[in-house]
């Protein structure tokens, strides 16, 4: 085969000359429409009036053309100077030499270690055609089960919950425009103001017409600033909060009983399960005040159109599927899914995070969102591919499990990576880097030398977004066209062409390098599956500004709104699923006293391979900044922009300090876009959800220390202080709580109450005294207790005081106004050890008589 293909000068439109092309932004799942002009250098773009962005575009989209002719752009294959020494330098080579090395490594590994010793790792930025062909390549050309992709780190928990509840996973089961018409929107762990700013016009339109927006997030993000109400829970407690909201809905008679009876199953088990999530307990678990809980539930229930949206903040936990299910349970109880203008949805992150998992990149799926273990699915897809169904491999390891076993006995020994930078994006990243070094051979296809590519034996340059054809599926399930606006640099191939040539070199036919040909085949492979694209054509996409799947035939108009008549389950009913709060895998302790959570910032994207190279974006976010509350910074002696070191059980990383009161005092936030000495994912916990295999990116225990004064370049941690990556081990996961009639609503604690109605005769406000022996409690030896709340009512016409006394010492005064009441959460009260005596005393002005209604709630463990 020839080493390279001669192509026109970079920057030119296809076939030469200047032309303007309607296409889409390369970044997030919004997939904003843009109009691009190529020919003059550099290429330019302007936002288009596409249905999702309506002329809007964020800084990342505006700056995207900068990277097309970036001086660090890869335009030639790179190989190790000494193929037997992975530490030798990478040098330029011909395609012939590079592909020969790849094929030789694949064949040697298969011969020595078996078919499953060769693996593939993809990305949510690949087009539908590339994702489909990569999955087909793994199963047909390589005949391996070892394939997964970085979308496992993004959408998998929401997908698991949606399939369990509705029988179908599509991020938003309604158009994005529905948000503008909703009366109430609750966003859980989502910050679209920073992650997809053009989408905020839909939220802005809703607020302009009086909509109430409620944001659930440990940080007061830019989205939360504009919301009607901000709930600020401790990370990893969203499940308890959702269960608590459903508890209130049931107690207040807000459940849509007719909807539940007609369209769902399993509610009785969930009703029993949430009985243990009374508001005061939920406040103690989450830090969200009871009043805010009640306000949220009443808003959702009373809205004519109400929407609940979850995102990575709620989903990237070791109980991410159950947490998402808890919010779905709430939505179902209120009758939202399938109701016009209402429902539950999840905000997809990556550009093709939706389509990337529908057509074969996931370890357990075949095209059309079919299960690889389903005999009928295997038979259908095998017929399209022209192979025997028995020759298709079974399900493989999930993303982190695949990476964690690299180079080990029974694990992958040769890995092919496309459109993913796992050295930065995977949890426990230093451990993953060590596994990459243990490989016999690593191939990376990318357009820059990412941190993962730096470790490779062969690096192949790939075409960028403006240089390729294909389709993407955005957060609404709208399938759109990515059109080729310019030719790639001379000798650079797109990933479809690469896969077709590799398959040919391996002696396997049936792979095309033409995007429309591959899409037509994808349609046949997906036909009849949950994600049916068989009625979609490039022409229809052009004429109709995209189509919402499923589209089962050429006359079908597409499906903007799902579940209007029935859910995608065998009986057409949605499934409630009883779920319980599970502690974070790592809880703060004396050594690591705070909670670390991670996420995105406005001017960076994913692992930063592209955005960290953009001059425009570097001006906005030049360095990684860890957010600390002023109280925490003051305690640790940290000033604004000081260099701080975050340490977990897996690693250390350094950041500039951003001191802000927008974050909880017990939580630290770090952006995950940087690698090296500022790698947030060198810190994160790889504990996996048992269903989705999603790692716990959003919560782990962390220590914080000041390194020094502000510096332009952050010095990396001392290598000697870095914990050594542990040996390969099966990732930990909690045991899921399967619903069962045998389960009890009791918790691992005993509630205690000092309560009742007691007469009082005042002896002066300065002379408090005991009211009744019943208002005394002694913690049993060997136990501990904590006060949860105090409620009090006063029938007298004067102000009175109630005093909480511990071992004879006054602890706290509670003033109760004349003919008034008070309710005080006590989640900050310290633990009460065995033997401690707690009493309630009271004081009133001299001669005042009347009754006090008292209720002190405690929990004994």
PDB file of N, CA and C in Angstrom, residues 36-88:
ATOM      1  N   UNK A  36     -18.674  28.014   8.527  1.00  0.00           N
ATOM      2  CA  UNK A  36     -17.219  28.100   8.462  1.00  0.00           C
ATOM      3  C   UNK A  36     -16.771  28.480   7.063  1.00  0.00           C
ATOM      4  N   UNK A  37     -15.816  29.393   6.999  1.00  0.00           N
ATOM      5  CA  UNK A  37     -15.228  29.809   5.731  1.00  0.00           C
ATOM      6  C   UNK A  37     -13.775  29.381   5.705  1.00  0.00           C
ATOM      7  N   UNK A  38     -13.395  28.567   4.732  1.00  0.00           N
ATOM      8  CA  UNK A  38     -12.040  28.056   4.611  1.00  0.00           C
ATOM      9  C   UNK A  38     -11.503  28.396   3.234  1.00  0.00           C
ATOM     10  N   UNK A  39     -10.216  28.624   3.160  1.00  0.00           N
ATOM     11  CA  UNK A  39      -9.538  28.995   1.919  1.00  0.00           C
ATOM     12  C   UNK A  39      -8.464  29.983   2.267  1.00  0.00           C
ATOM     13  N   UNK A  40      -8.880  31.136   2.823  1.00  0.00           N
ATOM     14  CA  UNK A  40      -7.914  32.054   3.408  1.00  0.00           C
ATOM     15  C   UNK A  40      -7.459  31.477   4.741  1.00  0.00           C
ATOM     16  N   UNK A  41      -6.234  31.785   5.160  1.00  0.00           N
ATOM     17  CA  UNK A  41      -5.737  31.242   6.412  1.00  0.00           C
ATOM     18  C   UNK A  41      -5.595  32.371   7.423  1.00  0.00           C
ATOM     19  N   UNK A  42      -6.022  32.188   8.683  1.00  0.00           N
ATOM     20  CA  UNK A  42      -6.674  30.951   9.126  1.00  0.00           C
ATOM     21  C   UNK A  42      -8.147  30.905   8.711  1.00  0.00           C
ATOM     22  N   UNK A  43      -8.727  29.719   8.827  1.00  0.00           N
ATOM     23  CA  UNK A  43     -10.162  29.579   8.579  1.00  0.00           C
ATOM     24  C   UNK A  43     -10.925  30.352   9.643  1.00  0.00           C
ATOM     25  N   UNK A  44     -12.137  30.768   9.322  1.00  0.00           N
ATOM     26  CA  UNK A  44     -12.953  31.528  10.266  1.00  0.00           C
ATOM     27  C   UNK A  44     -14.331  30.892  10.373  1.00  0.00           C
ATOM     28  N   UNK A  45     -15.020  31.223  11.443  1.00  0.00           N
ATOM     29  CA  UNK A  45     -16.391  30.748  11.590  1.00  0.00           C
ATOM     30  C   UNK A  45     -17.231  31.799  12.296  1.00  0.00           C
ATOM     31  N   UNK A  46     -18.527  31.684  12.105  1.00  0.00           N
ATOM     32  CA  UNK A  46     -19.495  32.496  12.830  1.00  0.00           C
ATOM     33  C   UNK A  46     -20.617  31.561  13.274  1.00  0.00           C
ATOM     34  N   UNK A  47     -21.291  31.882  14.370  1.00  0.00           N
ATOM     35  CA  UNK A  47     -22.395  31.017  14.812  1.00  0.00           C
ATOM     36  C   UNK A  47     -23.545  31.070  13.834  1.00  0.00           C
ATOM     37  N   UNK A  48     -24.258  29.957  13.741  1.00  0.00           N
ATOM     38  CA  UNK A  48     -25.408  29.861  12.843  1.00  0.00           C
ATOM     39  C   UNK A  48     -26.697  29.830  13.647  1.00  0.00           C
ATOM     40  N   UNK A  49     -27.793  30.092  12.965  1.00  0.00           N
ATOM     41  CA  UNK A  49     -29.103  30.056  13.617  1.00  0.00           C
ATOM     42  C   UNK A  49     -29.636  28.625  13.580  1.00  0.00           C
ATOM     43  N   UNK A  50     -28.960  27.745  14.327  1.00  0.00           N
ATOM     44  CA  UNK A  50     -29.358  26.343  14.409  1.00  0.00           C
ATOM     45  C   UNK A  50     -30.294  26.181  15.608  1.00  0.00           C
ATOM     46  N   UNK A  51     -31.195  25.198  15.605  1.00  0.00           N
ATOM     47  CA  UNK A  51     -32.191  25.114  16.683  1.00  0.00           C
ATOM     48  C   UNK A  51     -31.627  25.038  18.098  1.00  0.00           C
ATOM     49  N   UNK A  52     -30.452  24.453  18.293  1.00  0.00           N
ATOM     50  CA  UNK A  52     -29.952  24.336  19.668  1.00  0.00           C
ATOM     51  C   UNK A  52     -29.310  25.620  20.170  1.00  0.00           C
ATOM     52  N   UNK A  53     -28.586  26.333  19.310  1.00  0.00           N
ATOM     53  CA  UNK A  53     -27.862  27.525  19.789  1.00  0.00           C
ATOM     54  C   UNK A  53     -28.428  28.839  19.292  1.00  0.00           C
ATOM     55  N   UNK A  54     -29.243  28.838  18.249  1.00  0.00           N
ATOM     56  CA  UNK A  54     -29.928  30.045  17.750  1.00  0.00           C
ATOM     57  C   UNK A  54     -28.988  31.251  17.670  1.00  0.00           C
ATOM     58  N   UNK A  55     -27.810  31.041  17.087  1.00  0.00           N
ATOM     59  CA  UNK A  55     -26.874  32.146  16.905  1.00  0.00           C
ATOM     60  C   UNK A  55     -25.912  32.348  18.052  1.00  0.00           C
ATOM     61  N   UNK A  56     -26.002  31.550  19.100  1.00  0.00           N
ATOM     62  CA  UNK A  56     -25.074  31.669  20.227  1.00  0.00           C
ATOM     63  C   UNK A  56     -23.850  30.798  20.032  1.00  0.00           C
ATOM     64  N   UNK A  57     -22.764  31.144  20.714  1.00  0.00           N
ATOM     65  CA  UNK A  57     -21.535  30.361  20.659  1.00  0.00           C
ATOM     66  C   UNK A  57     -20.664  30.773  21.844  1.00  0.00           C
ATOM     67  N   UNK A  58     -19.996  29.820  22.453  1.00  0.00           N
ATOM     68  CA  UNK A  58     -19.146  30.147  23.609  1.00  0.00           C
ATOM     69  C   UNK A  58     -17.716  30.393  23.142  1.00  0.00           C
ATOM     70  N   UNK A  59     -16.858  30.757  24.083  1.00  0.00           N
ATOM     71  CA  UNK A  59     -15.468  31.089  23.754  1.00  0.00           C
ATOM     72  C   UNK A  59     -14.740  29.907  23.138  1.00  0.00           C
ATOM     73  N   UNK A  60     -15.064  28.696  23.554  1.00  0.00           N
ATOM     74  CA  UNK A  60     -14.392  27.524  22.978  1.00  0.00           C
ATOM     75  C   UNK A  60     -14.742  27.386  21.503  1.00  0.00           C
ATOM     76  N   UNK A  61     -16.024  27.550  21.175  1.00  0.00           N
ATOM     77  CA  UNK A  61     -16.429  27.451  19.784  1.00  0.00           C
ATOM     78  C   UNK A  61     -15.809  28.529  18.920  1.00  0.00           C
ATOM     79  N   UNK A  62     -15.804  29.770  19.405  1.00  0.00           N
ATOM     80  CA  UNK A  62     -15.222  30.873  18.638  1.00  0.00           C
ATOM     81  C   UNK A  62     -13.748  30.624  18.341  1.00  0.00           C
ATOM     82  N   UNK A  63     -13.040  30.024  19.284  1.00  0.00           N
ATOM     83  CA  UNK A  63     -11.587  29.856  19.136  1.00  0.00           C
ATOM     84  C   UNK A  63     -11.204  28.556  18.436  1.00  0.00           C
ATOM     85  N   UNK A  64     -12.169  27.696  18.098  1.00  0.00           N
ATOM     86  CA  UNK A  64     -11.850  26.379  17.551  1.00  0.00           C
ATOM     87  C   UNK A  64     -10.969  26.426  16.299  1.00  0.00           C
ATOM     88  N   UNK A  65     -11.160  27.373  15.364  1.00  0.00           N
ATOM     89  CA  UNK A  65     -10.292  27.367  14.163  1.00  0.00           C
ATOM     90  C   UNK A  65      -8.814  27.603  14.464  1.00  0.00           C
ATOM     91  N   UNK A  66      -8.490  28.199  15.609  1.00  0.00           N
ATOM     92  CA  UNK A  66      -7.084  28.443  15.942  1.00  0.00           C
ATOM     93  C   UNK A  66      -6.252  27.162  15.881  1.00  0.00           C
ATOM     94  N   UNK A  67      -6.881  26.048  16.198  1.00  0.00           N
ATOM     95  CA  UNK A  67      -6.127  24.808  16.368  1.00  0.00           C
ATOM     96  C   UNK A  67      -5.889  24.077  15.053  1.00  0.00           C
ATOM     97  N   UNK A  68      -6.596  24.444  14.001  1.00  0.00           N
ATOM     98  CA  UNK A  68      -6.483  23.702  12.747  1.00  0.00           C
ATOM     99  C   UNK A  68      -5.087  23.816  12.139  1.00  0.00           C
ATOM    100  N   UNK A  69      -4.458  24.976  12.299  1.00  0.00           N
ATOM    101  CA  UNK A  69      -3.097  25.176  11.784  1.00  0.00           C
ATOM    102  C   UNK A  69      -2.112  25.422  12.917  1.00  0.00           C
ATOM    103  N   UNK A  70      -2.385  24.841  14.070  1.00  0.00           N
ATOM    104  CA  UNK A  70      -1.528  25.046  15.242  1.00  0.00           C
ATOM    105  C   UNK A  70      -0.139  24.465  14.970  1.00  0.00           C
ATOM    106  N   UNK A  71       0.911  25.135  15.420  1.00  0.00           N
ATOM    107  CA  UNK A  71       2.265  24.627  15.152  1.00  0.00           C
ATOM    108  C   UNK A  71       2.553  23.257  15.778  1.00  0.00           C
ATOM    109  N   UNK A  72       1.789  22.871  16.794  1.00  0.00           N
ATOM    110  CA  UNK A  72       2.002  21.556  17.405  1.00  0.00           C
ATOM    111  C   UNK A  72       1.137  20.471  16.769  1.00  0.00           C
ATOM    112  N   UNK A  73       0.377  20.824  15.751  1.00  0.00           N
ATOM    113  CA  UNK A  73      -0.484  19.853  15.063  1.00  0.00           C
ATOM    114  C   UNK A  73       0.359  18.717  14.488  1.00  0.00           C
ATOM    115  N   UNK A  74      -0.054  17.482  14.698  1.00  0.00           N
ATOM    116  CA  UNK A  74       0.631  16.320  14.137  1.00  0.00           C
ATOM    117  C   UNK A  74       0.223  16.148  12.677  1.00  0.00           C
ATOM    118  N   UNK A  75       1.201  16.036  11.803  1.00  0.00           N
ATOM    119  CA  UNK A  75       0.913  15.853  10.380  1.00  0.00           C
ATOM    120  C   UNK A  75       1.653  14.655   9.795  1.00  0.00           C
ATOM    121  N   UNK A  76       2.498  14.015  10.576  1.00  0.00           N
ATOM    122  CA  UNK A  76       3.219  12.832  10.126  1.00  0.00           C
ATOM    123  C   UNK A  76       3.153  11.768  11.214  1.00  0.00           C
ATOM    124  N   UNK A  77       3.116  10.482  10.854  1.00  0.00           N
ATOM    125  CA  UNK A  77       3.179   9.441  11.870  1.00  0.00           C
ATOM    126  C   UNK A  77       4.478   9.519  12.670  1.00  0.00           C
ATOM    127  N   UNK A  78       4.386   9.139  13.931  1.00  0.00           N
ATOM    128  CA  UNK A  78       5.553   9.088  14.816  1.00  0.00           C
ATOM    129  C   UNK A  78       5.737   7.654  15.299  1.00  0.00           C
ATOM    130  N   UNK A  79       6.989   7.225  15.360  1.00  0.00           N
ATOM    131  CA  UNK A  79       7.314   5.888  15.867  1.00  0.00           C
ATOM    132  C   UNK A  79       8.518   6.013  16.784  1.00  0.00           C
ATOM    133  N   UNK A  80       8.734   4.991  17.610  1.00  0.00           N
ATOM    134  CA  UNK A  80       9.922   4.981  18.457  1.00  0.00           C
ATOM    135  C   UNK A  80      11.163   4.753  17.584  1.00  0.00           C
ATOM    136  N   UNK A  81      12.205   5.519  17.873  1.00  0.00           N
ATOM    137  CA  UNK A  81      13.444   5.379  17.108  1.00  0.00           C
ATOM    138  C   UNK A  81      13.962   3.952  17.182  1.00  0.00           C
ATOM    139  N   UNK A  82      13.857   3.348  18.358  1.00  0.00           N
ATOM    140  CA  UNK A  82      14.213   1.948  18.553  1.00  0.00           C
ATOM    141  C   UNK A  82      12.928   1.203  18.901  1.00  0.00           C
ATOM    142  N   UNK A  83      12.389   0.394  18.007  1.00  0.00           N
ATOM    143  CA  UNK A  83      11.099  -0.255  18.276  1.00  0.00           C
ATOM    144  C   UNK A  83      11.125  -1.203  19.465  1.00  0.00           C
ATOM    145  N   UNK A  84      12.296  -1.583  19.918  1.00  0.00           N
ATOM    146  CA  UNK A  84      12.387  -2.470  21.083  1.00  0.00           C
ATOM    147  C   UNK A  84      12.532  -1.689  22.385  1.00  0.00           C
ATOM    148  N   UNK A  85      12.621  -0.355  22.303  1.00  0.00           N
ATOM    149  CA  UNK A  85      12.848   0.480  23.490  1.00  0.00           C
ATOM    150  C   UNK A  85      11.777   1.560  23.539  1.00  0.00           C
ATOM    151  N   UNK A  86      10.826   1.400  24.443  1.00  0.00           N
ATOM    152  CA  UNK A  86       9.716   2.358  24.522  1.00  0.00           C
ATOM    153  C   UNK A  86      10.143   3.684  25.132  1.00  0.00           C
ATOM    154  N   UNK A  87      11.355   3.786  25.622  1.00  0.00           N
ATOM    155  CA  UNK A  87      11.859   5.061  26.132  1.00  0.00           C
ATOM    156  C   UNK A  87      12.656   5.828  25.082  1.00  0.00           C
ATOM    157  N   UNK A  88      12.888   5.217  23.932  1.00  0.00           N
ATOM    158  CA  UNK A  88      13.605   5.930  22.868  1.00  0.00           C
ATOM    159  C   UNK A  88      12.698   7.020  22.301  1.00  0.00           C
TER     160      UNK A  88
END
